[in-house]
């Protein structure tokens, strides 16, 4: 049943949300009402149409489905298949950062299965890839030292009635998870010795991601995933069954830096720091991984910190641009332009970046009339340009 929810003023200022189509923004707000106190809701076009757009005859089920995909692509919702009945469900990713629940009621909907690594990764992204027990970073790729890899901790242990619902879960290192389980009740948690060398593991994962070798330790895991997320998309998008880990929607959208009492107090978030663009060349295809994957990793490594960039959205924009025949070097310069300004990566903002780059290039190609002449009249201007043409021709002959 629908519930009373709130919409914070920062919602309208967020650039990620602001670039969504208006109907998608309306649908996102409506999910607050449709979701239960855990942020779970049914996620079928027919249900969404009947709940959010019941009087809008101009919106067909196909239109509603496209709006749902837009929210999933932006990382605002995470679709999954849940329960014995295999219902099509979704999680409002940062629901508890959007809503303060005074008297939360138990969810009657099945949560996403923690047996799926993509679900565990979803919670890690929601928590900023930071261990919620020790406060240290979690490697974003699997590392050799398993104590440093991602685990999901139950705030209220399952033995005490805790569930797998989002509000009871938090990202943690394997070592911290095991240490907390072995800590007697009443004793304060202390970071375990197994965290030794964590900086090396984090740097190793970062380096492998940049160099395109991140799949080495993850291939066997990816092949064995019971990918319920892809199953959800399969009826509508057959190609989704071949998606990789890079296609997973990120969970760091929806104003996670500015909202909620769990993190910074409302309105006190630190704004993204503008980056300086470098002259580094575009990422090129090496045969190891697709160029869109390598370019996505390189961009996120340079510009993700402090911004709400998501791997899936950035990769989609890059892949679409390359499919349309965009030169990789020009594309990389446009991405650097947007990243240096902390702008969202969308098809629209990419076109603005291309426009700025081309205008700058045209300006740099302007040739002044000889001797700073201020020529007036058609004949005088033609004479001036003919002199420049002759000068260029002579320089070409000398070369």
CSV table of C-alpha atoms in Angstrom, one decimal:
chain,number,residue,atom,x,y,z
A,1,UNK,CA,0.0,0.0,0.0
A,2,UNK,CA,1.2,3.6,-0.6
A,3,UNK,CA,3.0,5.3,2.2
A,4,UNK,CA,3.6,9.0,3.2
A,5,UNK,CA,7.1,9.9,2.3
A,6,UNK,CA,9.2,13.1,2.0
A,7,UNK,CA,11.2,14.7,-0.8
A,8,UNK,CA,14.2,16.8,0.3
A,9,UNK,CA,15.0,20.1,-1.3
A,10,UNK,CA,18.4,18.8,-2.5
A,11,UNK,CA,16.5,16.4,-4.8
A,12,UNK,CA,15.8,19.1,-7.3
A,13,UNK,CA,19.4,20.4,-7.3
A,14,UNK,CA,21.0,17.0,-8.0
A,15,UNK,CA,22.5,17.0,-11.5
A,16,UNK,CA,22.1,13.2,-12.0
A,17,UNK,CA,18.4,13.4,-11.1
A,18,UNK,CA,18.0,16.7,-13.0
A,19,UNK,CA,19.2,15.2,-16.3
A,20,UNK,CA,16.6,12.4,-16.2
A,21,UNK,CA,13.4,12.9,-18.3
A,22,UNK,CA,10.7,14.5,-16.3
A,23,UNK,CA,8.5,11.4,-16.3
A,24,UNK,CA,11.5,9.4,-15.0
A,25,UNK,CA,11.9,11.9,-12.1
A,26,UNK,CA,8.2,11.6,-11.3
A,27,UNK,CA,8.5,7.9,-11.3
A,28,UNK,CA,11.5,8.0,-9.0
A,29,UNK,CA,9.6,10.1,-6.5
A,30,UNK,CA,6.6,7.7,-6.8
A,31,UNK,CA,8.9,4.8,-5.9
A,32,UNK,CA,9.3,6.3,-2.4
A,33,UNK,CA,5.5,5.9,-1.9
A,34,UNK,CA,5.4,2.4,-3.5
A,35,UNK,CA,8.4,1.0,-1.6
A,36,UNK,CA,7.9,-0.5,1.9
A,37,UNK,CA,10.0,0.6,4.8
A,38,UNK,CA,13.0,-1.4,3.5
A,39,UNK,CA,12.9,0.3,0.1
A,40,UNK,CA,11.6,-2.8,-1.7
A,41,UNK,CA,8.8,-2.7,-4.2
A,42,UNK,CA,7.3,-4.7,-7.0
A,43,UNK,CA,8.9,-3.8,-10.3
A,44,UNK,CA,6.7,-4.7,-13.3
A,45,UNK,CA,5.5,-2.3,-16.0
A,46,UNK,CA,1.9,-3.2,-15.4
A,47,UNK,CA,2.2,-2.5,-11.6
A,48,UNK,CA,4.1,0.7,-12.0
A,49,UNK,CA,1.7,1.9,-14.7
A,50,UNK,CA,-1.3,1.2,-12.5
A,51,UNK,CA,0.3,2.8,-9.4
A,52,UNK,CA,2.1,5.9,-10.8
A,53,UNK,CA,0.5,6.6,-14.2
A,54,UNK,CA,-3.1,5.3,-13.8
A,55,UNK,CA,-4.6,8.4,-15.5
A,56,UNK,CA,-2.0,8.9,-18.2
A,57,UNK,CA,-3.4,7.2,-21.3
A,58,UNK,CA,-0.6,8.5,-23.4
A,59,UNK,CA,1.9,6.3,-21.6
A,60,UNK,CA,1.9,2.7,-22.7
A,61,UNK,CA,3.5,-0.2,-20.9
A,62,UNK,CA,6.5,0.1,-23.3
A,63,UNK,CA,6.9,3.8,-22.3
A,64,UNK,CA,6.7,2.9,-18.6
A,65,UNK,CA,9.2,0.1,-19.1
A,66,UNK,CA,11.6,2.5,-20.7
A,67,UNK,CA,11.3,4.9,-17.7
A,68,UNK,CA,12.0,2.0,-15.4
A,69,UNK,CA,15.1,1.1,-17.3
A,70,UNK,CA,16.3,4.7,-17.1
A,71,UNK,CA,16.1,4.6,-13.3
A,72,UNK,CA,18.0,1.3,-13.2
A,73,UNK,CA,20.6,2.6,-15.7
A,74,UNK,CA,21.2,5.6,-13.5
A,75,UNK,CA,21.8,3.4,-10.5
A,76,UNK,CA,18.8,4.8,-8.6
A,77,UNK,CA,17.0,1.4,-8.4
A,78,UNK,CA,18.4,-2.1,-8.4
A,79,UNK,CA,16.1,-4.7,-10.1
A,80,UNK,CA,16.2,-8.4,-9.0
A,81,UNK,CA,14.2,-11.6,-9.0
A,82,UNK,CA,13.1,-12.4,-5.4
A,83,UNK,CA,11.4,-15.2,-3.5
A,84,UNK,CA,10.1,-18.6,-4.3
A,85,UNK,CA,7.6,-17.1,-6.7
A,86,UNK,CA,10.5,-15.4,-8.5
A,87,UNK,CA,8.8,-12.0,-8.5
A,88,UNK,CA,10.2,-9.0,-10.3
A,89,UNK,CA,11.3,-6.7,-7.6
A,90,UNK,CA,13.6,-3.7,-7.1
A,91,UNK,CA,15.4,-1.9,-4.3
A,92,UNK,CA,15.4,1.9,-4.0
A,93,UNK,CA,19.2,1.9,-3.5
A,94,UNK,CA,19.7,4.8,-1.1
A,95,UNK,CA,16.2,4.6,0.4
A,96,UNK,CA,17.2,5.2,4.0
A,97,UNK,CA,19.2,8.2,2.9
A,98,UNK,CA,16.1,9.6,1.3
A,99,UNK,CA,13.7,8.7,4.1
A,100,UNK,CA,13.7,8.8,7.8
A,101,UNK,CA,11.4,5.9,9.1
A,102,UNK,CA,10.1,6.6,12.6
A,103,UNK,CA,8.4,3.3,13.2
A,104,UNK,CA,9.6,0.9,10.5
A,105,UNK,CA,7.4,-2.1,9.7
A,106,UNK,CA,8.7,-5.5,8.7
A,107,UNK,CA,8.8,-6.0,5.0
A,108,UNK,CA,6.6,-8.6,3.5
A,109,UNK,CA,8.6,-8.7,0.3
A,110,UNK,CA,11.6,-11.0,-0.3
A,111,UNK,CA,15.0,-9.2,-0.3
A,112,UNK,CA,17.6,-9.9,-3.0
A,113,UNK,CA,19.7,-13.0,-2.4
A,114,UNK,CA,23.1,-12.5,-0.9
A,115,UNK,CA,24.2,-15.6,-2.8
A,116,UNK,CA,24.5,-13.4,-5.8
A,117,UNK,CA,27.8,-11.5,-5.8
A,118,UNK,CA,26.2,-8.6,-7.7
A,119,UNK,CA,23.8,-8.1,-4.8
A,120,UNK,CA,26.7,-8.0,-2.4
A,121,UNK,CA,28.5,-5.6,-4.6
A,122,UNK,CA,25.4,-3.4,-4.7
A,123,UNK,CA,25.5,-3.0,-0.9
A,124,UNK,CA,29.3,-2.3,-1.1
A,125,UNK,CA,28.6,0.5,-3.6
A,126,UNK,CA,25.8,1.8,-1.5
A,127,UNK,CA,28.2,2.0,1.4
A,128,UNK,CA,30.9,3.6,-0.7
A,129,UNK,CA,33.2,0.6,-0.8
A,130,UNK,CA,34.0,1.3,2.9
A,131,UNK,CA,33.9,-1.3,5.6
A,132,UNK,CA,31.2,-0.3,8.1
A,133,UNK,CA,33.0,-2.0,10.9
A,134,UNK,CA,36.6,-0.6,10.7
A,135,UNK,CA,36.0,2.3,8.4
A,136,UNK,CA,38.8,1.3,5.9
A,137,UNK,CA,38.4,0.9,2.1
A,138,UNK,CA,37.4,-2.4,0.6
A,139,UNK,CA,39.2,-3.5,-2.6
A,140,UNK,CA,36.8,-3.2,-5.6
A,141,UNK,CA,38.2,-6.3,-7.3
A,142,UNK,CA,39.0,-9.7,-5.7
A,143,UNK,CA,42.5,-9.8,-4.2
A,144,UNK,CA,44.7,-12.7,-3.3
A,145,UNK,CA,44.4,-12.0,0.5
A,146,UNK,CA,40.8,-13.1,1.0
A,147,UNK,CA,40.7,-11.5,4.4
A,148,UNK,CA,40.5,-8.1,2.6
A,149,UNK,CA,37.7,-9.0,0.2
A,150,UNK,CA,34.1,-8.0,0.4
A,151,UNK,CA,31.7,-9.6,2.8
A,152,UNK,CA,28.2,-8.6,4.0
A,153,UNK,CA,27.7,-8.2,7.8
A,154,UNK,CA,24.3,-8.6,9.4
A,155,UNK,CA,23.8,-5.7,11.9
A,156,UNK,CA,21.4,-8.0,13.9
A,157,UNK,CA,22.8,-11.5,13.6
A,158,UNK,CA,20.6,-14.1,11.9
A,159,UNK,CA,20.8,-16.2,15.0
A,160,UNK,CA,19.0,-13.4,16.8
A,161,UNK,CA,16.3,-13.0,14.2
A,162,UNK,CA,18.1,-10.7,11.8
A,163,UNK,CA,17.1,-10.8,8.1
A,164,UNK,CA,18.7,-10.2,4.7
A,165,UNK,CA,16.7,-7.0,4.2
A,166,UNK,CA,18.7,-3.9,3.2
A,167,UNK,CA,18.5,-2.0,6.5
A,168,UNK,CA,20.1,-5.0,8.4
A,169,UNK,CA,23.1,-5.3,6.0
A,170,UNK,CA,26.4,-3.5,5.7
A,171,UNK,CA,29.6,-3.9,3.7
A,172,UNK,CA,32.6,-5.3,5.6
A,173,UNK,CA,36.0,-7.0,5.0
A,174,UNK,CA,36.0,-10.7,5.4
A,175,UNK,CA,38.4,-10.3,8.3
A,176,UNK,CA,36.2,-7.8,10.0
A,177,UNK,CA,33.1,-9.9,9.4
A,178,UNK,CA,34.7,-13.0,11.0
A,179,UNK,CA,36.2,-10.9,13.9
A,180,UNK,CA,32.8,-9.4,14.7
A,181,UNK,CA,31.2,-12.9,14.7
A,182,UNK,CA,33.8,-14.0,17.2
A,183,UNK,CA,33.5,-11.0,19.4
A,184,UNK,CA,31.6,-11.7,22.6
A,185,UNK,CA,28.4,-9.7,23.2
A,186,UNK,CA,29.1,-6.5,24.9
A,187,UNK,CA,32.7,-6.2,23.9
A,188,UNK,CA,33.8,-3.4,21.6
A,189,UNK,CA,34.8,-4.4,18.1
A,190,UNK,CA,38.5,-4.0,17.3
A,191,UNK,CA,40.1,-4.2,13.8
A,192,UNK,CA,41.6,-7.7,13.4
A,193,UNK,CA,45.2,-8.4,12.6
A,194,UNK,CA,44.0,-9.8,9.2
A,195,UNK,CA,43.8,-6.3,7.9
A,196,UNK,CA,47.6,-6.1,7.7
A,197,UNK,CA,48.7,-5.2,4.2
A,198,UNK,CA,45.2,-3.8,3.3
A,199,UNK,CA,46.7,-0.8,1.5
A,200,UNK,CA,48.7,-3.1,-0.8
A,201,UNK,CA,45.5,-5.0,-1.7
A,202,UNK,CA,43.5,-1.9,-2.4
A,203,UNK,CA,46.3,-0.5,-4.6
A,204,UNK,CA,46.7,-3.9,-6.4
A,205,UNK,CA,42.9,-3.9,-7.2
A,206,UNK,CA,43.2,-0.3,-8.4
A,207,UNK,CA,46.2,-1.1,-10.6
A,208,UNK,CA,44.6,-4.1,-12.1
A,209,UNK,CA,41.4,-2.2,-12.9
A,210,UNK,CA,43.5,0.6,-14.6
A,211,UNK,CA,45.6,-1.9,-16.6
A,212,UNK,CA,42.7,-4.0,-17.7
A,213,UNK,CA,43.8,-7.1,-15.8
A,214,UNK,CA,40.9,-7.0,-13.3
A,215,UNK,CA,39.2,-10.0,-14.8
A,216,UNK,CA,41.9,-12.5,-13.9
A,217,UNK,CA,40.7,-13.2,-10.4
A,218,UNK,CA,37.1,-12.6,-11.2
A,219,UNK,CA,36.5,-14.7,-14.3
A,220,UNK,CA,35.7,-17.9,-12.4
A,221,UNK,CA,33.4,-16.1,-10.0
A,222,UNK,CA,31.5,-14.3,-12.8
A,223,UNK,CA,31.0,-17.6,-14.7
A,224,UNK,CA,29.4,-19.2,-11.6
A,225,UNK,CA,27.2,-16.3,-10.6
A,226,UNK,CA,23.5,-17.0,-10.4
A,227,UNK,CA,22.7,-13.7,-12.0
A,228,UNK,CA,19.2,-12.9,-11.0
A,229,UNK,CA,19.7,-9.3,-12.2
A,230,UNK,CA,20.2,-10.5,-15.8
A,231,UNK,CA,17.3,-12.9,-15.5
A,232,UNK,CA,15.1,-9.9,-14.7
A,233,UNK,CA,16.2,-8.0,-17.8
A,234,UNK,CA,16.2,-11.1,-20.1
A,235,UNK,CA,12.5,-10.8,-21.3
A,236,UNK,CA,13.1,-7.2,-22.3
A,237,UNK,CA,16.7,-7.2,-23.3
A,238,UNK,CA,18.2,-10.5,-24.5
A,239,UNK,CA,21.7,-9.0,-24.6
A,240,UNK,CA,21.6,-8.5,-20.9
A,241,UNK,CA,22.4,-12.1,-20.3
A,242,UNK,CA,25.9,-11.5,-21.5
A,243,UNK,CA,26.5,-8.5,-19.4
A,244,UNK,CA,29.6,-8.5,-17.2
A,245,UNK,CA,30.5,-7.0,-13.8
A,246,UNK,CA,31.0,-3.6,-15.4
A,247,UNK,CA,27.3,-3.4,-16.4
A,248,UNK,CA,26.1,-3.5,-12.8
A,249,UNK,CA,24.3,-0.4,-11.7
A,250,UNK,CA,26.2,1.6,-9.1
A,251,UNK,CA,24.6,2.6,-5.9
A,252,UNK,CA,26.3,5.9,-5.2
A,253,UNK,CA,23.7,8.0,-7.0
A,254,UNK,CA,20.7,9.7,-5.4
A,255,UNK,CA,22.6,12.3,-3.4
A,256,UNK,CA,24.4,9.9,-1.1
A,257,UNK,CA,26.9,12.6,-0.2
A,258,UNK,CA,24.3,15.1,1.0
A,259,UNK,CA,21.5,13.3,2.6
A,260,UNK,CA,20.6,11.2,5.6
A,261,UNK,CA,21.6,11.1,9.2
A,262,UNK,CA,23.9,8.1,8.6
A,263,UNK,CA,26.4,10.2,6.8
A,264,UNK,CA,26.8,14.0,6.5
A,265,UNK,CA,24.0,16.0,8.0
A,266,UNK,CA,21.5,17.4,5.5
A,267,UNK,CA,22.9,20.2,3.4
A,268,UNK,CA,26.5,19.8,4.7
A,269,UNK,CA,27.8,17.5,2.0
A,270,UNK,CA,31.1,18.4,0.5
A,271,UNK,CA,30.7,19.5,-3.1
A,272,UNK,CA,32.8,17.7,-5.8
A,273,UNK,CA,36.2,19.2,-6.4
A,274,UNK,CA,36.8,20.3,-10.0
A,275,UNK,CA,39.5,18.3,-11.7
A,276,UNK,CA,42.3,19.4,-14.0
A,277,UNK,CA,42.2,17.8,-17.4
A,278,UNK,CA,45.4,16.1,-18.5
A,279,UNK,CA,47.0,15.7,-21.9
A,280,UNK,CA,47.1,11.9,-21.6
A,281,UNK,CA,46.0,10.1,-24.8
A,282,UNK,CA,42.8,8.2,-25.1
A,283,UNK,CA,42.8,4.6,-23.9
A,284,UNK,CA,43.4,2.3,-26.9
A,285,UNK,CA,42.3,-1.3,-27.6
A,286,UNK,CA,45.0,-3.8,-26.7
A,287,UNK,CA,43.1,-7.0,-27.3
A,288,UNK,CA,42.8,-7.8,-23.6
A,289,UNK,CA,39.5,-6.1,-23.0
A,290,UNK,CA,37.0,-4.0,-25.0
A,291,UNK,CA,38.1,-0.4,-25.4
A,292,UNK,CA,34.9,0.8,-23.7
A,293,UNK,CA,35.7,-1.2,-20.6
A,294,UNK,CA,39.3,0.1,-20.4
A,295,UNK,CA,38.2,3.7,-21.1
A,296,UNK,CA,35.5,3.4,-18.4
A,297,UNK,CA,38.0,2.2,-15.8
A,298,UNK,CA,40.5,4.9,-16.7
A,299,UNK,CA,37.9,7.6,-16.4
A,300,UNK,CA,36.5,6.4,-13.1
A,301,UNK,CA,39.9,6.0,-11.6
A,302,UNK,CA,40.7,9.6,-12.4
A,303,UNK,CA,37.3,11.3,-11.7
A,304,UNK,CA,35.1,9.1,-9.6
A,305,UNK,CA,36.3,10.3,-6.2
A,306,UNK,CA,33.9,13.1,-5.0
A,307,UNK,CA,31.5,12.6,-7.9
A,308,UNK,CA,28.4,10.5,-8.5
A,309,UNK,CA,29.7,8.6,-11.5
A,310,UNK,CA,28.5,5.1,-12.0
A,311,UNK,CA,30.3,2.4,-13.9
A,312,UNK,CA,27.3,1.2,-15.8
A,313,UNK,CA,26.2,4.7,-16.9
A,314,UNK,CA,29.7,5.8,-18.0
A,315,UNK,CA,30.3,2.6,-19.9
A,316,UNK,CA,26.9,2.8,-21.7
A,317,UNK,CA,27.6,6.4,-22.9
A,318,UNK,CA,31.1,5.4,-24.0
A,319,UNK,CA,29.9,2.3,-25.8
A,320,UNK,CA,27.1,4.2,-27.6
A,321,UNK,CA,29.5,6.9,-28.7
A,322,UNK,CA,32.0,4.3,-30.1
A,323,UNK,CA,29.3,2.4,-31.8
A,324,UNK,CA,28.3,5.7,-33.6
A,325,UNK,CA,31.8,6.0,-35.0
A,326,UNK,CA,33.2,8.6,-32.6
A,327,UNK,CA,37.0,8.8,-32.7
A,328,UNK,CA,38.3,7.4,-29.4
A,329,UNK,CA,40.8,10.3,-29.0
A,330,UNK,CA,38.1,12.9,-29.4
A,331,UNK,CA,35.8,10.9,-27.1
A,332,UNK,CA,38.5,10.7,-24.4
A,333,UNK,CA,39.1,14.5,-24.6
A,334,UNK,CA,35.4,15.1,-24.2
A,335,UNK,CA,35.3,12.8,-21.2
A,336,UNK,CA,38.2,14.6,-19.6
A,337,UNK,CA,36.4,17.9,-20.2
A,338,UNK,CA,33.3,16.6,-18.3
A,339,UNK,CA,35.3,15.0,-15.6
A,340,UNK,CA,37.4,18.1,-14.9
A,341,UNK,CA,34.1,20.0,-14.4
A,342,UNK,CA,32.5,17.2,-12.4
A,343,UNK,CA,29.7,17.1,-14.9
A,344,UNK,CA,27.4,14.0,-15.3
A,345,UNK,CA,28.3,11.6,-18.2
A,346,UNK,CA,25.2,11.4,-20.5
A,347,UNK,CA,24.7,11.6,-24.2
A,348,UNK,CA,23.6,15.2,-23.9
A,349,UNK,CA,26.5,16.4,-21.8
A,350,UNK,CA,28.9,14.5,-24.1
A,351,UNK,CA,27.5,16.5,-27.1
A,352,UNK,CA,28.1,19.7,-25.2
A,353,UNK,CA,31.7,18.7,-24.5
A,354,UNK,CA,32.2,17.9,-28.2
A,355,UNK,CA,30.8,21.2,-29.1
A,356,UNK,CA,33.1,23.1,-26.8
A,357,UNK,CA,36.2,21.2,-28.0
A,358,UNK,CA,35.3,21.8,-31.6
A,359,UNK,CA,34.7,25.5,-31.0
A,360,UNK,CA,38.1,25.8,-29.3
A,361,UNK,CA,39.7,24.0,-32.2
A,362,UNK,CA,38.1,26.3,-34.7
A,363,UNK,CA,39.3,29.3,-32.7
A,364,UNK,CA,42.9,28.0,-32.6
A,365,UNK,CA,42.8,27.6,-36.4
A,366,UNK,CA,41.9,31.3,-37.0
A,367,UNK,CA,44.6,33.1,-39.0
A,368,UNK,CA,44.9,36.9,-38.6
A,369,UNK,CA,45.3,39.2,-41.6
A,370,UNK,CA,48.9,40.2,-42.3
A,371,UNK,CA,50.4,43.0,-40.2
A,372,UNK,CA,47.2,43.3,-38.1
A,373,UNK,CA,45.4,45.0,-41.0
A,374,UNK,CA,41.9,46.1,-40.3
A,375,UNK,CA,40.5,45.7,-43.8
A,376,UNK,CA,37.1,47.0,-44.9
A,377,UNK,CA,35.3,46.3,-48.1
A,378,UNK,CA,35.1,43.0,-50.0
A,379,UNK,CA,38.0,43.7,-52.4
A,380,UNK,CA,40.4,44.6,-49.6
A,381,UNK,CA,39.5,41.5,-47.6
A,382,UNK,CA,39.9,39.2,-50.6
A,383,UNK,CA,43.3,40.8,-51.3
A,384,UNK,CA,44.3,40.2,-47.7
A,385,UNK,CA,43.3,36.5,-47.8
A,386,UNK,CA,45.0,36.0,-51.1
A,387,UNK,CA,48.2,37.3,-49.6
A,388,UNK,CA,47.8,34.7,-46.7
A,389,UNK,CA,47.1,31.9,-49.2
A,390,UNK,CA,50.3,32.8,-51.1
A,391,UNK,CA,52.3,32.9,-47.9
A,392,UNK,CA,51.0,29.4,-46.9
A,393,UNK,CA,51.8,28.1,-50.4
A,394,UNK,CA,55.4,29.3,-50.2
A,395,UNK,CA,55.8,27.8,-46.7
A,396,UNK,CA,54.5,24.5,-48.1
A,397,UNK,CA,57.0,24.6,-51.0
A,398,UNK,CA,59.8,25.3,-48.6
A,399,UNK,CA,58.8,22.4,-46.4
